[in-house]
Short mmCIF file of N, CA and C in Angstrom, two decimals:
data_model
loop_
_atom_site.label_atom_id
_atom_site.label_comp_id
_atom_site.label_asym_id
_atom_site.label_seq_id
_atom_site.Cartn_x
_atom_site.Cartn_y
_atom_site.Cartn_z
N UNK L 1 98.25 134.01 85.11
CA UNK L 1 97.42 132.83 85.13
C UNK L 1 96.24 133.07 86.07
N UNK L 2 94.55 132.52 85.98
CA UNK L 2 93.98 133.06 86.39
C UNK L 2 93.83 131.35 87.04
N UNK L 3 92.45 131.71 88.20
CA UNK L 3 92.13 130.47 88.90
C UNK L 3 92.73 130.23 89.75
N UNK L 4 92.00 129.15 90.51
CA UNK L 4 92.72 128.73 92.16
C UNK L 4 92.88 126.95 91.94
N UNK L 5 93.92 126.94 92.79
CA UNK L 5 93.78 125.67 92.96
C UNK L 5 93.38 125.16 93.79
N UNK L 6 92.83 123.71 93.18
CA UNK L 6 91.61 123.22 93.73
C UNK L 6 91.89 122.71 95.31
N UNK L 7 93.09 122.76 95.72
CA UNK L 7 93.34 122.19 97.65
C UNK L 7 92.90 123.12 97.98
N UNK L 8 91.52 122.39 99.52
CA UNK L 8 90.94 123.85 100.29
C UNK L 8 92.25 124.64 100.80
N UNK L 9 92.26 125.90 101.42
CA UNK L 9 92.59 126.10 102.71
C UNK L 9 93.10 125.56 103.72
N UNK L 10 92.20 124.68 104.15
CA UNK L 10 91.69 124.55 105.35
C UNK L 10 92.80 123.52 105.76
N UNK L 11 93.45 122.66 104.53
CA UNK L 11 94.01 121.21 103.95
C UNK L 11 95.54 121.59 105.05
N UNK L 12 95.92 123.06 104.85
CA UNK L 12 96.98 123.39 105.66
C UNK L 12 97.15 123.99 107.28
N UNK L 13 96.24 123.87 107.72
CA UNK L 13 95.88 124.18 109.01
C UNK L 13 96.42 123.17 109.79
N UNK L 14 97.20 123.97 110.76
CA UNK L 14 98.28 122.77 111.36
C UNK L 14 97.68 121.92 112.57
N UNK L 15 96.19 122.07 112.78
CA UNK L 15 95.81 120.73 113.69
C UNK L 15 94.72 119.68 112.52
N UNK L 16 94.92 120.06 111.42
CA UNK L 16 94.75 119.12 110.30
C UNK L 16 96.00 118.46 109.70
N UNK L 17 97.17 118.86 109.90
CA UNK L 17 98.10 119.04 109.28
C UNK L 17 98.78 116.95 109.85
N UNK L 18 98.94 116.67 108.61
CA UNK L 18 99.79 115.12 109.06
C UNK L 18 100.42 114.94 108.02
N UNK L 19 101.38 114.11 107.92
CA UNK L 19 102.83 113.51 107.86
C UNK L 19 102.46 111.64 107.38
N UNK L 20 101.56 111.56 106.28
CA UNK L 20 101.16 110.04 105.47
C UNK L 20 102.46 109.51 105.32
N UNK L 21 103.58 109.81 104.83
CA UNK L 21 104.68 109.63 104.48
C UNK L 21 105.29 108.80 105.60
N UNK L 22 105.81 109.83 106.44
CA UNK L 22 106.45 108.84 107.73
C UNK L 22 105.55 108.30 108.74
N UNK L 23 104.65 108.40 108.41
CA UNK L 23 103.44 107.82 109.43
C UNK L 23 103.32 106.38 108.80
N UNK L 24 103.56 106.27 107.20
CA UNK L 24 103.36 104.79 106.71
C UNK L 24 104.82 104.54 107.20
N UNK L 25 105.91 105.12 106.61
CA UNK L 25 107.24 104.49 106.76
C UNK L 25 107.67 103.75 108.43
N UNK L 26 106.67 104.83 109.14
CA UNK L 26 106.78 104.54 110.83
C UNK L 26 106.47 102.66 110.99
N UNK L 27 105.19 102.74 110.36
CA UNK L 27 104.36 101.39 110.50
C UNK L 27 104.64 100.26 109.71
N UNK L 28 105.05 100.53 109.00
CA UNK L 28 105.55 99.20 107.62
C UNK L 28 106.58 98.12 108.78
N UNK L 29 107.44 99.00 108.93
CA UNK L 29 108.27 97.46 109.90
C UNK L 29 107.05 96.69 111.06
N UNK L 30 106.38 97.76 111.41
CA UNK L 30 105.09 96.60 111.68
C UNK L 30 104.37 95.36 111.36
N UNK L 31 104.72 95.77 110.47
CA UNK L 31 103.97 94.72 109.86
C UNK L 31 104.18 93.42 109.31
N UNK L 32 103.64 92.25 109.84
CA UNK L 32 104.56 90.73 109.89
C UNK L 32 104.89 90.56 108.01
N UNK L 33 105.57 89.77 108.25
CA UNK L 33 106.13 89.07 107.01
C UNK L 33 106.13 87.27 107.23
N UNK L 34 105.57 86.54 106.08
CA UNK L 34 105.56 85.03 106.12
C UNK L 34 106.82 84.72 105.55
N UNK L 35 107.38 83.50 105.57
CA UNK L 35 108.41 83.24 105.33
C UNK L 35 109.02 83.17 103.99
N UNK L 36 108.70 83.73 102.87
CA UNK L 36 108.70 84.27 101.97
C UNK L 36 108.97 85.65 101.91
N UNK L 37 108.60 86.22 103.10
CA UNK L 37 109.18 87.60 103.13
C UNK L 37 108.26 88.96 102.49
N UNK L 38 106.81 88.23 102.09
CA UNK L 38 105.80 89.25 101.87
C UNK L 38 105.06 89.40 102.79
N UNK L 39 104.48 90.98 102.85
CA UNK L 39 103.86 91.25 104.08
C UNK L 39 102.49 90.07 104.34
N UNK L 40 102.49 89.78 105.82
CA UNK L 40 101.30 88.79 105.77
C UNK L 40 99.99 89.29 106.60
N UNK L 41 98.98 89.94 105.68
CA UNK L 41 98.14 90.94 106.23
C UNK L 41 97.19 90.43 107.28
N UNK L 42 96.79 88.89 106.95
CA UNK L 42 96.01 87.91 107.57
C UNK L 42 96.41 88.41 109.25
N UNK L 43 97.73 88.12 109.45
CA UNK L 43 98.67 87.85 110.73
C UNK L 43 98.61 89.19 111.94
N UNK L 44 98.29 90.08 110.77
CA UNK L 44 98.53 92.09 110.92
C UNK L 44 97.55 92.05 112.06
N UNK L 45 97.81 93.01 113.40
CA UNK L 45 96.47 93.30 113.47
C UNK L 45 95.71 94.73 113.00
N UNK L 46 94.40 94.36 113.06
CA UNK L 46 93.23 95.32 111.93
C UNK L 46 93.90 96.45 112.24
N UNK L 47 93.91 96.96 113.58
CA UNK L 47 94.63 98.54 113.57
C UNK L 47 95.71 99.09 112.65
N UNK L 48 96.21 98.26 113.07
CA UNK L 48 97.89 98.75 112.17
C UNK L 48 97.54 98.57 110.64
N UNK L 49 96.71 97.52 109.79
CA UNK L 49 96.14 97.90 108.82
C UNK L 49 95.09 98.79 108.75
N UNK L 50 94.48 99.50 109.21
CA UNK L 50 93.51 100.26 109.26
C UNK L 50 94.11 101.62 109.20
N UNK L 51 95.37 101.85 110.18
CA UNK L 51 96.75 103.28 110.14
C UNK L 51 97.65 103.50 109.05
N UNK L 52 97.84 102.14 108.63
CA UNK L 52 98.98 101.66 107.31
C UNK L 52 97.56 102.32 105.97
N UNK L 53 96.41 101.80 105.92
CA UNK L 53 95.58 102.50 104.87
C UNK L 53 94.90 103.79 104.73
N UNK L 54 95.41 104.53 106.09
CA UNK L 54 94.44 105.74 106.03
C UNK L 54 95.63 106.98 105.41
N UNK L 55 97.31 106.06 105.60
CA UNK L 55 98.10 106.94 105.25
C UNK L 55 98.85 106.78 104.57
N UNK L 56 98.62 105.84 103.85
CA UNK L 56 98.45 105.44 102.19
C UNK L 56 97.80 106.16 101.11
N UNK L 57 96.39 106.04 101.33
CA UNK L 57 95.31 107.07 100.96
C UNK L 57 95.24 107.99 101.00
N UNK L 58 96.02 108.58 102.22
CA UNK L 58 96.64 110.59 102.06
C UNK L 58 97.77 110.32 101.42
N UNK L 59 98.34 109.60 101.67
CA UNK L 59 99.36 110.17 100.43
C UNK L 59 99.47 109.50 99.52
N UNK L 60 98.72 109.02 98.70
CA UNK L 60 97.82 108.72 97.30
C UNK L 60 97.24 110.16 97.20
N UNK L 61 96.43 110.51 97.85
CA UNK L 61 95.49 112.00 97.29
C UNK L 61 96.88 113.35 97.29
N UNK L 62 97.25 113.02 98.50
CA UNK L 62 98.53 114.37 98.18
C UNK L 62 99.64 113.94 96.88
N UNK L 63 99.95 113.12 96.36
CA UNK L 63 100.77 112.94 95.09
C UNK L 63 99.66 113.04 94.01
N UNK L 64 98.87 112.70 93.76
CA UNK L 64 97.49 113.21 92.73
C UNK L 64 98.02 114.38 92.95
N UNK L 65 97.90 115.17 94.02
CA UNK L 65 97.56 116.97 93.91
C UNK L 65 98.65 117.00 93.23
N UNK L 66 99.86 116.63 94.02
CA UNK L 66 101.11 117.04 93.30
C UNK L 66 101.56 116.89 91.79
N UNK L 67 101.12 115.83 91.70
CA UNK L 67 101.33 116.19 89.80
C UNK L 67 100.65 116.66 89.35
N UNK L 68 99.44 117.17 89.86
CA UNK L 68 98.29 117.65 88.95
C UNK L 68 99.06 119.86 89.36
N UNK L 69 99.61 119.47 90.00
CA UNK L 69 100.49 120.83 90.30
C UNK L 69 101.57 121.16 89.86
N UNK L 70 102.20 119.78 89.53
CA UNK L 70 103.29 120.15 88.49
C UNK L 70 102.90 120.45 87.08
N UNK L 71 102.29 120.13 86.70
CA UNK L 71 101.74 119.68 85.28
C UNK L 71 101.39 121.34 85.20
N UNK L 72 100.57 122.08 86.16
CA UNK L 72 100.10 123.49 86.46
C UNK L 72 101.08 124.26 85.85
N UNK L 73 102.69 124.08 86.93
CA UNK L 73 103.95 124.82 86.74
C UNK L 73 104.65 124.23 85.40
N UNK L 74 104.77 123.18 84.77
CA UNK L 74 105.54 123.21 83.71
C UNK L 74 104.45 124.38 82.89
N UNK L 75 103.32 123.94 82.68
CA UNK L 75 102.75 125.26 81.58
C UNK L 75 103.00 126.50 81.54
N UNK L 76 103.21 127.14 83.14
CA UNK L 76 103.73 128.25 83.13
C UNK L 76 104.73 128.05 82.73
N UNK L 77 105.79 127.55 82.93
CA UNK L 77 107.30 127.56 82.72
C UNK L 77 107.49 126.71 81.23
N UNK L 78 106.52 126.88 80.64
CA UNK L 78 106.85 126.19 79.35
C UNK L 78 108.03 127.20 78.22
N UNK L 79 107.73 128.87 78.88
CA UNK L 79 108.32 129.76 77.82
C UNK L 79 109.69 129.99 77.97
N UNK L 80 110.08 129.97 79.69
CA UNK L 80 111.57 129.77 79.91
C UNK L 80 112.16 128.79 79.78
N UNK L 81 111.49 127.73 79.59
CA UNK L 81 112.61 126.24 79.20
C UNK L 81 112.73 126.26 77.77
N UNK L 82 111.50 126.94 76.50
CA UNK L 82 111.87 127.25 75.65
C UNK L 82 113.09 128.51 74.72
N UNK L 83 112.86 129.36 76.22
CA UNK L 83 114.02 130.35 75.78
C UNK L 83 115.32 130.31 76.35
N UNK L 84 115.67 128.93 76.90
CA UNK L 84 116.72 128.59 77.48
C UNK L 84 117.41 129.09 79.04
N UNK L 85 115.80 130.14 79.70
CA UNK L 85 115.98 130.46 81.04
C UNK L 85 116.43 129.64 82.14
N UNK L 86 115.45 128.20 82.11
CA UNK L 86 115.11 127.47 82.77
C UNK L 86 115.83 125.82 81.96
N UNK L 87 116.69 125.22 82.18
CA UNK L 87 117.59 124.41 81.46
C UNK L 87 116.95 123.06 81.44
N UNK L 88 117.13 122.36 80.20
CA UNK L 88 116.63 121.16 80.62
C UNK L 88 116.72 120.05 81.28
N UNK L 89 118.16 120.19 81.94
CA UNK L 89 118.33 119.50 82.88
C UNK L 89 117.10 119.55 83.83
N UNK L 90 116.61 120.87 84.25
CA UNK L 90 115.75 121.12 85.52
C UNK L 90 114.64 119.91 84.62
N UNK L 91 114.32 120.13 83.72
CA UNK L 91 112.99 119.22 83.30
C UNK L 91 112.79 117.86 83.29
N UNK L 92 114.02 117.08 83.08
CA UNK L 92 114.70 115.92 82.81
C UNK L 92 114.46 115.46 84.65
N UNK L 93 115.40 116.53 85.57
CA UNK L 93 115.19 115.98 86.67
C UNK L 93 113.53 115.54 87.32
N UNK L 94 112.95 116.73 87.25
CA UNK L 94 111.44 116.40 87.73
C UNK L 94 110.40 115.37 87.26
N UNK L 95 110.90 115.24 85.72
CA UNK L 95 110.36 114.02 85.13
C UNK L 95 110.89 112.72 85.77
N UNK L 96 112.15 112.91 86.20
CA UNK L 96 112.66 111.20 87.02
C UNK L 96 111.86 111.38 88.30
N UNK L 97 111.83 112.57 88.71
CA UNK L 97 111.22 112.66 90.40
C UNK L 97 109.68 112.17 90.09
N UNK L 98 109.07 112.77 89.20
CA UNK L 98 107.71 112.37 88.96
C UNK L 98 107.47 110.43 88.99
N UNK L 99 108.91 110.22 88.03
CA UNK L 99 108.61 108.35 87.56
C UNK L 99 108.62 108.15 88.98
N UNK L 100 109.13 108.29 90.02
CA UNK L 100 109.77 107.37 91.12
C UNK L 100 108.50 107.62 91.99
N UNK L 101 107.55 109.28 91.90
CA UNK L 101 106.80 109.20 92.60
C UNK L 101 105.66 108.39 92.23
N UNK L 102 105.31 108.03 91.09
CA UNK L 102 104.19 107.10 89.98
C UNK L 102 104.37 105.96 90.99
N UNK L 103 106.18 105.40 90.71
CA UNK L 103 106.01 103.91 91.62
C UNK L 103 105.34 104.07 93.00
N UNK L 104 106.10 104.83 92.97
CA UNK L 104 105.75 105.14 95.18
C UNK L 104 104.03 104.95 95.17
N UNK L 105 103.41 105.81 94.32
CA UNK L 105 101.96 105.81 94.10
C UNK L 105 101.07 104.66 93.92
N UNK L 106 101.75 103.70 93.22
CA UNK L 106 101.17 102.31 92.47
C UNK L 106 101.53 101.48 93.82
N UNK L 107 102.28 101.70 94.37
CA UNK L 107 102.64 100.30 95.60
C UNK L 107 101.58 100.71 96.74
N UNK L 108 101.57 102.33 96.91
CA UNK L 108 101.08 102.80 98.05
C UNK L 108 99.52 102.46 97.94
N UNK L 109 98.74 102.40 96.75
CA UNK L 109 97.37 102.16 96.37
C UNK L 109 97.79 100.78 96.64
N UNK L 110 98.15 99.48 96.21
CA UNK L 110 98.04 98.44 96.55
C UNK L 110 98.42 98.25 97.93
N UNK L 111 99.32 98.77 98.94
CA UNK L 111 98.83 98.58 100.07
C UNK L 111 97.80 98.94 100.76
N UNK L 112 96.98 99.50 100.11
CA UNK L 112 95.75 100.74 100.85
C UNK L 112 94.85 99.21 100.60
N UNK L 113 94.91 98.88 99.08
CA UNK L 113 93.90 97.86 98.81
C UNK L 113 93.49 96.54 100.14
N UNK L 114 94.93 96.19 99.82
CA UNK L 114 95.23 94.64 100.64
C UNK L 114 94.74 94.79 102.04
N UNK L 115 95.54 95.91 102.99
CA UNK L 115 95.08 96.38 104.10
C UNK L 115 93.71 96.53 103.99
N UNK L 116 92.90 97.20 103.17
CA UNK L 116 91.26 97.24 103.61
C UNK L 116 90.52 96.06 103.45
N UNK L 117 91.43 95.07 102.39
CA UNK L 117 90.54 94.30 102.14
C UNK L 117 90.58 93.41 103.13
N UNK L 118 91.64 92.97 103.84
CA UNK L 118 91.65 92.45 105.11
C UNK L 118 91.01 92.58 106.73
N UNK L 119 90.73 94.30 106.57
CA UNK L 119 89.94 94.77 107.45
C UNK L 119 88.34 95.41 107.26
N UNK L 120 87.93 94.52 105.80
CA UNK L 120 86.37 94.90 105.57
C UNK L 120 85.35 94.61 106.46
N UNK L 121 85.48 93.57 107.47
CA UNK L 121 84.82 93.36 108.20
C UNK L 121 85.04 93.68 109.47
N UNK L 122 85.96 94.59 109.84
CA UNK L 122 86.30 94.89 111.13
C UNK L 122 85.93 96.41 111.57
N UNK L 123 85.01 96.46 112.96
CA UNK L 123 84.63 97.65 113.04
C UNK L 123 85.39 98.75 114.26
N UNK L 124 86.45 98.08 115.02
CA UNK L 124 87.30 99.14 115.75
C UNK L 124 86.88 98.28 117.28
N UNK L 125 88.17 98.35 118.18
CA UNK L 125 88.05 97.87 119.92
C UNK L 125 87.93 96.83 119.25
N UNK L 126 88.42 95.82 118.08
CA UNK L 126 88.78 94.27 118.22
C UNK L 126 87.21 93.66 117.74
N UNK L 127 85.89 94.19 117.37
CA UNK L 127 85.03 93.66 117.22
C UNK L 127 85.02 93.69 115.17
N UNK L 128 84.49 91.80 115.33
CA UNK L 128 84.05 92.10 113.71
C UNK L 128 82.31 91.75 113.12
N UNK L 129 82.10 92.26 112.23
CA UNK L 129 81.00 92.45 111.66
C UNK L 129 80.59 90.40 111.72
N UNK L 130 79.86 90.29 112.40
CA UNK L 130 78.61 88.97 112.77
C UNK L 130 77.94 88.97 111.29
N UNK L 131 77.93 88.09 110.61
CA UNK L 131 77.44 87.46 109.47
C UNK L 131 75.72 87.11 109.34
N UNK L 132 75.83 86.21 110.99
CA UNK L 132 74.60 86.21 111.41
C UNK L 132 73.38 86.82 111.86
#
């Protein structure tokens, strides 16, 4: 197979290197809930929505890569699952891993949303954007 894939380099360099995953999972109990029990972003403060969306958004872009990387490897591996190398169980599984990561993906973009949209007017140290 010829070509590169498209993640720089640079993407793995370990003082670039972060952890979106447990960095959101870290912060989510942060975050208030109204008595209904949905997060109440109003209540949040901007920081913690501002940390909750930046690592959302990495890992929104790192699951993009990732299926766009699986999708890479089934083509290669299209000839051993046809010649019974590679079993279809293995295929069956990654397709459930893929559905669960889709959800993970769809919630994680709507928290990225809600969080920014709550902090559109906020510019960092507690100050917000004057109208006037």
């Amino acid at each position: 197979m010829t070509g590169t894939y498209p993640a720089a380099p640079a993407m793995a360099s370990p003082d670039l290197l972060r952890r979106p995953l447990r960095d959101l999972l870290c912060r989510l109990p942060l975050l208030p809930v109204n008595e209904s029990g949905h997060p109440d972003f109003a209540a949040a403060e901007p920081d913690l929505l501002i940390g909750l969306a930046e690592s959302a958004e990495l890992l929104s872009h790192i699951l993009h890569d990732g299926f766009s990387a699986i999708g890479v490897l089934h083509v290669c591996t299209a000839p051993g699952i046809a010649n019974g190398d590679i079993t279809a169980t293995h295929t069956v599984a990654i397709g459930r891993l893929m559905v669960e990561l889709a959800e993970a993906l769809a919630h994680t973009q709507g928290l990225s949303h809600e969080c920014r949209r709550y902090t559109v007017d906020y510019i960092g140290d507690g100050r917000v954007i004057d109208d006037e």
